[in-house]
Coordinates of N, CA, C and O in Angstrom, one line a residue:
X24 N -42.2 27.9 35.7 CA -41.0 28.7 35.6 C -39.9 28.0 34.8 O -39.2 28.6 34.1
X25 N -39.7 26.7 35.0 CA -38.7 25.9 34.3 C -38.9 26.0 32.8 O -37.9 26.1 32.1
X26 N -40.1 25.9 32.4 CA -40.5 25.9 31.0 C -40.0 27.2 30.3 O -39.4 27.2 29.2
X27 N -40.3 28.3 31.0 CA -39.9 29.6 30.4 C -38.4 29.8 30.2 O -37.9 30.5 29.4
X28 N -37.6 29.2 31.2 CA -36.2 29.3 31.1 C -35.6 28.4 30.0 O -34.6 28.7 29.4
X29 N -36.2 27.3 29.8 CA -35.7 26.3 28.8 C -36.2 26.7 27.4 O -35.5 26.2 26.4
X30 N -37.2 27.4 27.2 CA -37.7 27.8 25.9 C -36.7 28.5 25.1 O -36.5 28.2 23.9
X31 N -35.9 29.5 25.6 CA -34.9 30.2 24.7 C -33.8 29.2 24.3 O -33.3 29.3 23.2
X32 N -33.5 28.2 25.1 CA -32.4 27.2 24.8 C -32.9 26.4 23.6 O -32.2 26.1 22.7
X33 N -34.2 25.9 23.7 CA -34.8 25.1 22.7 C -34.9 25.9 21.4 O -34.5 25.3 20.3
X34 N -35.2 27.1 21.5 CA -35.3 28.0 20.3 C -33.9 28.1 19.6 O -33.8 28.0 18.4
X35 N -32.9 28.3 20.4 CA -31.6 28.5 19.9 C -31.1 27.2 19.3 O -30.5 27.2 18.2
X36 N -31.3 26.1 19.9 CA -31.0 24.8 19.3 C -31.7 24.5 18.0 O -31.1 24.0 17.0
X37 N -32.9 24.9 17.9 CA -33.7 24.8 16.7 C -33.1 25.6 15.6 O -33.0 25.2 14.4
X38 N -32.8 26.9 15.9 CA -32.1 27.7 14.9 C -30.8 27.2 14.4 O -30.5 27.3 13.2
X39 N -30.0 26.7 15.4 CA -28.7 26.1 15.0 C -28.9 24.9 14.1 O -28.2 24.8 13.1
X40 N -29.8 24.1 14.4 CA -30.1 22.9 13.6 C -30.6 23.3 12.2 O -30.1 22.8 11.2
X41 N -31.4 24.4 12.1 CA -31.8 24.8 10.8 C -30.7 25.4 10.0 O -30.6 25.2 8.8
X42 N -29.8 26.1 10.6 CA -28.7 26.7 9.9 C -27.7 25.6 9.4 O -27.1 25.7 8.4
X43 N -27.5 24.6 10.2 CA -26.6 23.5 9.8 C -27.2 22.7 8.7 O -26.5 22.4 7.7
X44 N -28.5 22.5 8.7 CA -29.1 21.7 7.6 C -29.2 22.6 6.3 O -29.1 22.0 5.2
X45 N -29.3 23.9 6.5 CA -29.3 24.7 5.3 C -27.9 24.7 4.6 O -27.8 25.0 3.4
X46 N -26.9 24.5 5.4 CA -25.5 24.5 4.8 C -25.2 23.1 4.2 O -24.3 23.1 3.4
X47 N -25.8 22.1 4.6 CA -25.5 20.8 4.0 C -25.9 20.8 2.5 O -26.9 21.3 2.1
X48 N -25.1 20.1 1.7 CA -25.3 20.0 0.3 C -25.2 18.5 0.0 O -24.2 17.9 0.3
X49 N -26.2 18.0 -0.7 CA -26.2 16.6 -1.1 C -25.7 16.6 -2.6 O -26.4 16.9 -3.5
X50 N -24.4 16.2 -2.7 CA -23.8 16.2 -4.0 C -24.5 15.4 -5.1 O -25.1 14.3 -4.8
X51 N -24.5 15.9 -6.3 CA -25.2 15.2 -7.4 C -24.2 14.7 -8.3 O -23.6 15.4 -9.2
X52 N -23.9 13.4 -8.2 CA -22.8 12.8 -9.0 C -23.1 12.8 -10.5 O -22.2 12.9 -11.3
X53 N -24.4 12.8 -10.8 CA -24.8 12.8 -12.2 C -24.4 14.2 -12.9 O -23.9 14.2 -14.0
X54 N -24.6 15.2 -12.1 CA -24.3 16.6 -12.6 C -22.7 16.6 -12.7 O -22.2 17.2 -13.6
X55 N -22.0 16.1 -11.7 CA -20.6 16.0 -11.7 C -20.1 15.2 -13.0 O -19.1 15.6 -13.6
X56 N -20.8 14.2 -13.3 CA -20.4 13.4 -14.5 C -20.5 14.2 -15.8 O -19.6 14.2 -16.6
X57 N -21.6 14.9 -15.9 CA -21.8 15.7 -17.1 C -20.7 16.8 -17.2 O -20.1 16.9 -18.3
X58 N -20.4 17.5 -16.1 CA -19.3 18.5 -16.2 C -18.0 17.8 -16.5 O -17.2 18.3 -17.3
X59 N -17.7 16.8 -15.8 CA -16.4 16.1 -15.9 C -16.2 15.6 -17.4 O -15.1 15.9 -18.0
X60 N -17.2 15.0 -17.9 CA -17.1 14.4 -19.2 C -17.1 15.5 -20.3 O -16.4 15.3 -21.3
X61 N -17.8 16.6 -20.0 CA -17.9 17.6 -21.1 C -16.8 18.6 -21.0 O -16.3 19.2 -22.0
X62 N -16.3 18.9 -19.8 CA -15.3 20.0 -19.6 C -13.9 19.4 -19.4 O -13.0 19.6 -20.2
X63 N -13.7 18.6 -18.4 CA -12.4 18.0 -18.0 C -11.9 17.1 -19.1 O -10.8 17.2 -19.6
X64 N -12.7 16.2 -19.5 CA -12.3 15.2 -20.5 C -12.0 15.8 -21.9 O -11.0 15.5 -22.5
X65 N -12.8 16.8 -22.3 CA -12.6 17.4 -23.6 C -11.2 18.1 -23.6 O -10.5 18.0 -24.6
X66 N -10.8 18.7 -22.6 CA -9.5 19.3 -22.5 C -8.4 18.3 -22.4 O -7.4 18.4 -23.1
X67 N -8.5 17.3 -21.6 CA -7.5 16.3 -21.5 C -7.3 15.5 -22.8 O -6.1 15.1 -23.1
X68 N -8.3 15.3 -23.6 CA -8.2 14.6 -24.8 C -7.4 15.4 -25.8 O -6.6 14.9 -26.6
X69 N -7.6 16.7 -25.8 CA -7.0 17.7 -26.7 C -5.5 17.9 -26.3 O -4.7 18.2 -27.2
X70 N -5.1 17.7 -25.1 CA -3.8 17.9 -24.6 C -2.9 16.6 -24.8 O -3.5 15.6 -24.9
X71 N -1.6 16.8 -24.7 CA -0.8 15.6 -24.8 C -0.9 14.6 -23.7 O -0.5 13.4 -23.8
X72 N -1.6 15.0 -22.6 CA -1.8 14.0 -21.5 C -2.7 12.9 -21.8 O -2.6 11.8 -21.4
X73 N -3.7 13.2 -22.7 CA -4.7 12.2 -23.0 C -5.8 12.2 -22.0 O -5.8 12.9 -21.1
X74 N -6.8 11.3 -22.3 CA -8.0 11.3 -21.4 C -7.6 10.7 -20.0 O -6.7 9.9 -19.9
X75 N -8.4 11.1 -19.1 CA -8.2 10.6 -17.7 C -9.5 10.1 -17.2 O -10.5 10.9 -17.1
X76 N -9.6 8.8 -17.0 CA -10.9 8.2 -16.5 C -10.9 8.2 -15.0 O -9.9 8.0 -14.3
X77 N -12.1 8.3 -14.4 CA -12.2 8.2 -13.0 C -11.7 6.9 -12.4 O -11.1 6.8 -11.3
X78 N -11.8 5.8 -13.2 CA -11.3 4.5 -12.7 C -9.8 4.3 -12.8 O -9.3 3.3 -12.4
X79 N -9.1 5.4 -13.1 CA -7.6 5.3 -13.1 C -7.0 5.5 -11.7 O -5.9 5.3 -11.5
X80 N -7.9 6.0 -10.8 CA -7.5 6.2 -9.4 C -8.4 5.6 -8.4 O -9.6 5.3 -8.8
X81 N -8.0 5.3 -7.2 CA -8.9 4.8 -6.2 C -9.6 6.0 -5.5 O -9.2 7.2 -5.8
X82 N -10.6 5.7 -4.7 CA -11.3 6.8 -4.0 C -10.3 7.6 -3.1 O -10.4 8.8 -3.1
X83 N -9.4 6.9 -2.5 CA -8.4 7.7 -1.6 C -7.5 8.6 -2.5 O -7.2 9.7 -2.1
X84 N -7.1 8.1 -3.7 CA -6.3 8.9 -4.5 C -7.0 10.1 -5.1 O -6.4 11.2 -5.1
X85 N -8.3 9.9 -5.4 CA -9.1 11.1 -5.9 C -9.3 12.1 -4.8 O -9.2 13.3 -5.0
X86 N -9.6 11.6 -3.6 CA -9.8 12.5 -2.4 C -8.5 13.3 -2.2 O -8.6 14.5 -2.0
X87 N -7.4 12.6 -2.2 CA -6.1 13.3 -1.9 C -5.8 14.3 -3.0 O -5.4 15.4 -2.8
X88 N -6.1 13.9 -4.3 CA -5.8 14.8 -5.4 C -6.7 16.1 -5.3 O -6.2 17.2 -5.5
X89 N -7.9 15.9 -5.0 CA -8.8 17.1 -4.8 C -8.5 17.9 -3.6 O -8.6 19.1 -3.7
X90 N -8.1 17.3 -2.6 CA -7.7 18.0 -1.3 C -6.5 18.9 -1.6 O -6.4 20.0 -1.1
X91 N -5.5 18.4 -2.3 CA -4.3 19.1 -2.5 C -4.5 20.3 -3.5 O -3.8 21.3 -3.5
X92 N -5.6 20.2 -4.3 CA -6.0 21.2 -5.3 C -4.8 21.6 -6.2 O -4.6 22.7 -6.5
X93 N -4.1 20.6 -6.7 CA -3.0 20.8 -7.6 C -3.4 20.1 -8.9 O -3.8 18.9 -8.9
X94 N -3.2 20.8 -10.0 CA -3.5 20.3 -11.3 C -2.3 20.5 -12.2 O -1.5 21.5 -12.0
X95 N -2.1 19.7 -13.2 CA -1.0 19.9 -14.1 C 0.4 19.9 -13.4 O 1.2 20.8 -13.6
X96 N 0.5 18.9 -12.5 CA 1.8 18.7 -11.7 C 2.1 19.9 -10.9 O 3.2 20.4 -10.8
X97 N 1.0 20.6 -10.4 CA 1.2 21.7 -9.5 C 1.3 23.1 -10.2 O 1.4 24.1 -9.5
X98 N 1.2 23.1 -11.5 CA 1.3 24.3 -12.2 C 0.0 25.1 -12.2 O -0.1 26.3 -12.4
X99 N -1.1 24.4 -11.8 CA -2.4 25.0 -11.8 C -3.2 24.4 -10.6 O -2.6 23.5 -9.9
X100 N -4.4 24.9 -10.4 CA -5.3 24.3 -9.4 C -6.5 23.6 -10.0 O -6.9 24.1 -11.1
X101 N -7.0 22.6 -9.4 CA -8.3 22.0 -9.8 C -9.4 23.0 -9.7 O -10.2 23.1 -10.6
X102 N -9.4 23.8 -8.6 CA -10.5 24.7 -8.4 C -10.6 25.8 -9.5 O -11.7 26.3 -9.8
X103 N -9.5 26.1 -10.2 CA -9.5 27.0 -11.3 C -10.5 26.5 -12.4 O -11.3 27.3 -13.0
X104 N -10.5 25.2 -12.7 CA -11.3 24.7 -13.8 C -12.7 24.4 -13.4 O -13.5 24.0 -14.2
X105 N -13.0 24.6 -12.1 CA -14.4 24.5 -11.6 C -15.0 25.8 -11.4 O -16.2 26.0 -11.2
X106 N -14.2 26.9 -11.4 CA -14.7 28.2 -11.0 C -15.7 28.8 -12.0 O -15.6 28.5 -13.2
X107 N -16.5 29.7 -11.5 CA -17.4 30.4 -12.4 C -16.6 31.2 -13.5 O -17.1 31.3 -14.6
X108 N -15.5 31.8 -13.1 CA -14.7 32.6 -14.0 C -14.2 31.7 -15.2 O -14.3 32.1 -16.4
X109 N -13.8 30.5 -14.9 CA -13.3 29.6 -16.0 C -14.5 29.2 -16.8 O -14.4 29.2 -18.1
X110 N -15.6 28.8 -16.2 CA -16.8 28.5 -17.0 C -17.3 29.6 -17.9 O -17.7 29.4 -19.0
X111 N -17.2 30.8 -17.4 CA -17.6 32.0 -18.2 C -16.6 32.1 -19.4 O -17.1 32.5 -20.5
X112 N -15.3 31.8 -19.2 CA -14.4 31.9 -20.3 C -14.5 30.9 -21.4 O -14.1 31.1 -22.5
X113 N -15.2 29.8 -21.1 CA -15.3 28.7 -22.1 C -16.8 28.5 -22.5 O -17.0 27.6 -23.4
X114 N -17.7 29.2 -21.9 CA -19.1 28.9 -22.2 C -19.6 29.0 -23.6 O -20.5 28.4 -24.1
X115 N -18.9 29.9 -24.4 CA -19.3 30.0 -25.8 C -18.9 28.8 -26.6 O -19.5 28.5 -27.6
X116 N -18.0 28.0 -26.1 CA -17.6 26.8 -26.9 C -17.9 25.5 -26.2 O -17.6 24.4 -26.7
X117 N -18.5 25.6 -25.0 CA -18.7 24.4 -24.2 C -20.1 24.5 -23.5 O -20.3 25.3 -22.7
X118 N -21.0 23.6 -24.0 CA -22.4 23.7 -23.5 C -22.5 23.4 -22.0 O -23.4 24.0 -21.4
X119 N -21.7 22.5 -21.5 CA -21.8 22.2 -20.1 C -21.4 23.4 -19.2 O -22.0 23.7 -18.2
X120 N -20.3 24.1 -19.7 CA -19.9 25.3 -19.0 C -21.0 26.3 -19.0 O -21.2 27.0 -18.0
X121 N -21.7 26.4 -20.1 CA -22.8 27.4 -20.2 C -23.9 26.9 -19.3 O -24.5 27.7 -18.6
X122 N -24.3 25.7 -19.3 CA -25.4 25.1 -18.5 C -25.2 25.3 -17.0 O -26.1 25.6 -16.3
X123 N -23.9 25.2 -16.6 CA -23.6 25.3 -15.2 C -23.0 26.6 -14.8 O -22.3 26.8 -13.8
X124 N -23.2 27.6 -15.7 CA -22.5 29.0 -15.5 C -22.8 29.6 -14.1 O -22.0 30.2 -13.5
X125 N -24.0 29.4 -13.6 CA -24.4 30.0 -12.3 C -24.4 29.1 -11.1 O -24.7 29.4 -10.0
X126 N -23.9 27.8 -11.3 CA -23.8 26.9 -10.2 C -22.7 27.3 -9.3 O -21.6 27.6 -9.8
X127 N -22.9 27.4 -8.0 CA -21.8 27.8 -7.1 C -20.6 26.8 -7.2 O -20.8 25.6 -7.4
X128 N -19.4 27.4 -7.1 CA -18.2 26.6 -7.3 C -18.2 25.4 -6.3 O -17.8 24.3 -6.7
X129 N -18.5 25.7 -5.1 CA -18.5 24.6 -4.0 C -19.4 23.4 -4.4 O -19.0 22.3 -4.2
X130 N -20.6 23.8 -4.9 CA -21.5 22.7 -5.2 C -21.0 21.9 -6.4 O -21.0 20.7 -6.4
X131 N -20.5 22.6 -7.4 CA -20.0 21.9 -8.6 C -18.8 21.0 -8.2 O -18.6 19.9 -8.7
X132 N -17.9 21.5 -7.3 CA -16.8 20.7 -6.8 C -17.2 19.5 -6.2 O -16.7 18.4 -6.4
X133 N -18.3 19.6 -5.3 CA -18.8 18.4 -4.6 C -19.4 17.4 -5.6 O -19.3 16.2 -5.4
X134 N -20.1 17.9 -6.6 CA -20.7 17.1 -7.6 C -19.6 16.3 -8.4 O -19.7 15.1 -8.6
X135 N -18.6 16.9 -8.7 CA -17.5 16.3 -9.5 C -16.8 15.3 -8.5 O -16.5 14.1 -9.0
X136 N -16.6 15.6 -7.3 CA -16.0 14.7 -6.3 C -16.8 13.5 -6.2 O -16.3 12.4 -6.2
X137 N -18.1 13.7 -6.1 CA -19.0 12.5 -5.9 C -19.0 11.6 -7.1 O -18.9 10.4 -7.0
X138 N -18.9 12.2 -8.3 CA -18.7 11.4 -9.5 C -17.4 10.6 -9.5 O -17.4 9.4 -9.8
X139 N -16.3 11.3 -9.2 CA -15.0 10.6 -9.2 C -14.9 9.5 -8.2 O -14.4 8.4 -8.4
X140 N -15.5 9.7 -7.0 CA -15.5 8.7 -5.9 C -16.3 7.5 -6.4 O -15.9 6.4 -6.2
X141 N -17.5 7.8 -6.9 CA -18.4 6.7 -7.4 C -17.7 5.9 -8.5 O -17.8 4.7 -8.6
X142 N -17.0 6.6 -9.4 CA -16.4 6.0 -10.6 C -15.0 5.5 -10.4 O -14.4 5.0 -11.3
X143 N -14.5 5.7 -9.2 CA -13.1 5.3 -8.9 C -12.9 3.8 -9.1 O -13.8 3.0 -9.1
X144 N -11.6 3.4 -9.2 CA -11.2 2.0 -9.4 C -11.9 1.1 -8.4 O -12.4 0.0 -8.7
X145 N -12.0 1.6 -7.1 CA -12.6 0.9 -6.0 C -14.0 1.5 -5.6 O -14.5 1.2 -4.6
X146 N -14.6 2.3 -6.5 CA -15.9 2.9 -6.3 C -17.0 2.0 -6.5 O -16.9 0.8 -6.9
X147 N -18.2 2.5 -6.3 CA -19.5 1.7 -6.5 C -19.7 1.3 -8.0 O -20.3 0.3 -8.3
X148 N -19.2 2.2 -8.9 CA -19.4 2.0 -10.3 C -18.2 2.5 -11.1 O -18.3 3.6 -11.7
X149 N -17.1 1.8 -11.1 CA -15.9 2.2 -11.9 C -16.3 2.7 -13.3 O -17.0 2.1 -14.0
X150 N -15.8 3.9 -13.6 CA -16.3 4.6 -14.8 C -15.1 5.0 -15.7 O -14.0 5.2 -15.3
X151 N -15.5 5.0 -17.0 CA -14.5 5.5 -18.0 C -15.2 6.6 -18.7 O -16.4 6.8 -18.6
X152 N -14.4 7.4 -19.3 CA -15.0 8.6 -20.0 C -14.6 8.6 -21.5 O -14.4 9.6 -22.2
X153 N -14.6 7.4 -22.0 CA -14.3 7.3 -23.5 C -15.5 7.3 -24.3 O -16.6 7.3 -23.9

């Protein structure tokens, strides 16, 4: 009788575990690098700001920057430039935006974050985008 009462609990825990693991996303820093270098850097080089390399900030600074979601001194958001809508608007002139047109925003954000953290001043592999 004890087994039959504990079986639904075990089944529920198994389902919960499956749903949590299905939600987990293992960020791809290489994909983040491609997008960052092709989309972010191309725009920054063209603007008066100039290029911005991942190694210009520490991991904590990049994390805080992404968390606040403020771009261009608060005039814009970082998430705007990662969104499917933005990628659709530039895909005719940017191969990376076209390549990642259907990538979910959250995944692409995590990919870029992984690249920035890895390439940060105090990251595993400080990176430049020149």
